[in-house]
Coordinates of C-alpha atoms in Angstrom, one line a residue:
M1 CA -11.5 -6.0 -44.2
N2 CA -12.2 -3.4 -41.5
T3 CA -13.6 -6.1 -39.3
L4 CA -10.4 -8.2 -39.7
V5 CA -8.2 -5.2 -38.9
R6 CA -10.2 -4.4 -35.7
A7 CA -10.1 -8.1 -34.6
L8 CA -6.3 -8.2 -35.2
A9 CA -5.9 -4.9 -33.3
G10 CA -7.9 -6.4 -30.4
I11 CA -5.8 -9.5 -30.3
V12 CA -2.5 -7.5 -30.3
M13 CA -3.8 -5.2 -27.5
A14 CA -4.9 -8.1 -25.3
A15 CA -1.6 -9.9 -25.8
S16 CA 0.3 -6.7 -24.8
L17 CA -1.7 -6.4 -21.6
T18 CA -1.2 -10.0 -20.5
P19 CA 2.3 -9.4 -18.9
L20 CA 1.0 -6.4 -16.9
L21 CA -2.0 -8.3 -15.7
A22 CA 0.2 -11.3 -14.7
E23 CA 2.5 -9.0 -12.7
E24 CA -0.5 -7.4 -11.0
A25 CA -1.8 -10.8 -10.0
A26 CA 1.7 -11.6 -8.6
L27 CA 1.2 -9.1 -5.8
R28 CA -0.4 -10.4 -2.6
I29 CA -1.6 -7.9 0.0
Q30 CA -1.7 -9.4 3.5
D31 CA -3.2 -8.1 6.8
P32 CA -3.9 -4.5 5.8
W33 CA -4.9 -2.4 8.9
I34 CA -5.1 1.2 10.2
R35 CA -4.4 2.1 13.8
E36 CA -7.4 3.8 15.3
A37 CA -6.7 7.3 16.5
P38 CA -8.5 10.0 18.5
P39 CA -11.3 11.7 16.5
T40 CA -9.3 14.9 16.3
A41 CA -6.2 13.3 14.8
E42 CA -4.9 14.9 11.6
A43 CA -3.0 11.8 10.6
L44 CA -3.3 8.0 10.9
A45 CA -1.1 5.2 9.8
A46 CA -1.8 2.1 7.7
Y47 CA 0.2 -1.1 7.8
M48 CA 0.3 -4.4 5.7
K49 CA 2.6 -6.8 4.0
I50 CA 3.0 -6.7 0.2
Q51 CA 4.4 -9.9 -1.3
N52 CA 5.8 -10.0 -4.8
T53 CA 5.4 -13.6 -6.1
G54 CA 6.3 -12.6 -9.6
Q55 CA 9.6 -12.5 -11.5
G56 CA 9.7 -8.7 -12.1
L57 CA 10.5 -5.8 -9.8
R58 CA 7.4 -3.9 -8.6
I59 CA 7.8 -0.2 -7.5
L60 CA 5.1 1.2 -5.2
T61 CA 4.9 4.9 -5.9
G62 CA 2.0 6.0 -3.6
A63 CA -1.5 5.4 -2.5
S64 CA -4.8 7.2 -2.3
S65 CA -8.1 7.1 -0.4
P66 CA -11.3 9.1 -0.8
L67 CA -11.4 9.2 3.1
F68 CA -8.2 11.1 3.3
G69 CA -6.9 14.4 1.9
H70 CA -3.5 12.9 1.1
V71 CA -1.6 9.6 1.5
M72 CA 2.2 9.4 1.7
L73 CA 4.7 6.6 1.9
H74 CA 6.8 7.0 5.0
G75 CA 9.8 5.3 6.7
T76 CA 11.0 5.5 10.3
R77 CA 14.6 5.7 11.5
I78 CA 16.0 6.0 15.0
Q79 CA 18.4 8.9 15.3
N80 CA 19.8 10.1 18.7
D81 CA 17.4 7.6 20.5
M82 CA 14.4 9.3 18.8
A83 CA 12.2 7.9 16.1
Q84 CA 12.0 10.2 13.0
M85 CA 9.6 9.7 10.1
F86 CA 10.7 10.6 6.5
H87 CA 9.0 10.7 3.2
L88 CA 9.7 8.0 0.6
D89 CA 9.2 8.6 -3.1
E90 CA 8.9 4.9 -3.8
I91 CA 9.3 1.5 -2.3
R92 CA 10.9 -1.3 -4.4
I93 CA 9.5 -4.8 -4.0
P94 CA 11.9 -7.3 -5.6
P95 CA 10.8 -10.5 -7.2
V96 CA 9.8 -13.2 -4.7
E97 CA 10.2 -10.9 -1.7
T98 CA 7.8 -9.4 0.9
V99 CA 7.9 -5.8 2.1
V100 CA 6.5 -5.2 5.5
F101 CA 4.8 -2.0 6.5
E102 CA 4.7 -2.0 10.4
P103 CA 4.7 0.4 13.4
G104 CA 8.3 1.7 13.8
G105 CA 9.1 1.0 10.1
N106 CA 7.7 1.7 6.7
H107 CA 4.0 2.8 6.7
F108 CA 1.3 4.7 4.8
M109 CA 0.7 8.1 6.4
L110 CA -2.9 9.0 6.0
M111 CA -3.3 12.8 6.2
R112 CA -6.4 14.9 6.8
P113 CA -9.1 12.3 7.5
Q114 CA -12.5 13.3 6.1
K115 CA -14.3 11.7 9.2
A116 CA -13.4 10.1 12.5
L117 CA -12.7 6.4 12.1
V118 CA -13.3 3.7 14.8
A119 CA -12.2 0.1 15.2
G120 CA -14.2 -2.0 12.8
D121 CA -14.5 0.6 10.0
A122 CA -13.3 -0.4 6.6
V123 CA -11.3 2.2 4.5
P124 CA -10.9 2.0 0.7
L125 CA -7.2 2.4 -0.3
E126 CA -5.7 2.2 -3.7
L127 CA -2.0 1.2 -4.1
E128 CA -0.3 2.9 -7.0
F129 CA 2.6 1.3 -8.9
K130 CA 5.1 2.6 -11.4
E131 CA 3.7 0.2 -14.0
G132 CA 0.3 -1.3 -14.1
R133 CA -3.1 -0.3 -12.7
P134 CA -3.8 0.8 -9.1
I135 CA -4.7 -2.1 -6.8
P136 CA -7.8 -1.4 -4.7
L137 CA -8.2 -2.9 -1.3
M138 CA -10.3 -2.4 1.9
V139 CA -8.3 -1.7 5.1
E140 CA -9.7 -2.5 8.6
V141 CA -9.4 0.0 11.4
R142 CA -8.1 -1.6 14.6
K143 CA -7.5 -0.4 18.1
G144 CA -3.7 -0.8 17.9
A145 CA -0.8 -3.1 17.3
E146 CA -2.1 -5.7 19.8
D147 CA -5.1 -6.2 17.6
S148 CA -3.0 -7.0 14.5
H149 CA -2.7 -10.6 13.4
E150 CA 1.1 -10.1 12.9
H151 CA 3.8 -10.0 15.5
R152 CA 5.1 -6.5 15.9
H153 CA 8.5 -5.3 17.2
H154 CA 8.5 -2.1 19.3

């Protein structure tokens, strides 16, 4: 009887995780990169595209990396002809849409690097969502926007 109860509990648990796993698989991370900065820089920026191919809203709440003291979500707005960055608590990624993180727009602010990074380095970064598990990825360090595979607006 105990074996049957354990087996049924395992089946119920697996069935309850299936929607979460399907939603995690519905996110596509494209072209993640970090702009190379001078070795003494206290902050760097990471960019990418996050595509939600699923049917449910996904809410990005943060990110982390063992190579940085802190990672924040930031946006950029132009006010009085000057670009100003601001903190974002979350970024909503609606179903079947793509959110772009790019220079002059939304980006990941990578604070207090643990070491100097140069073009070609790979940085581990985990994206954190309101529901579901963190999504780990490796992010390439590049010399600048001209090295990105995406067209950038300045």
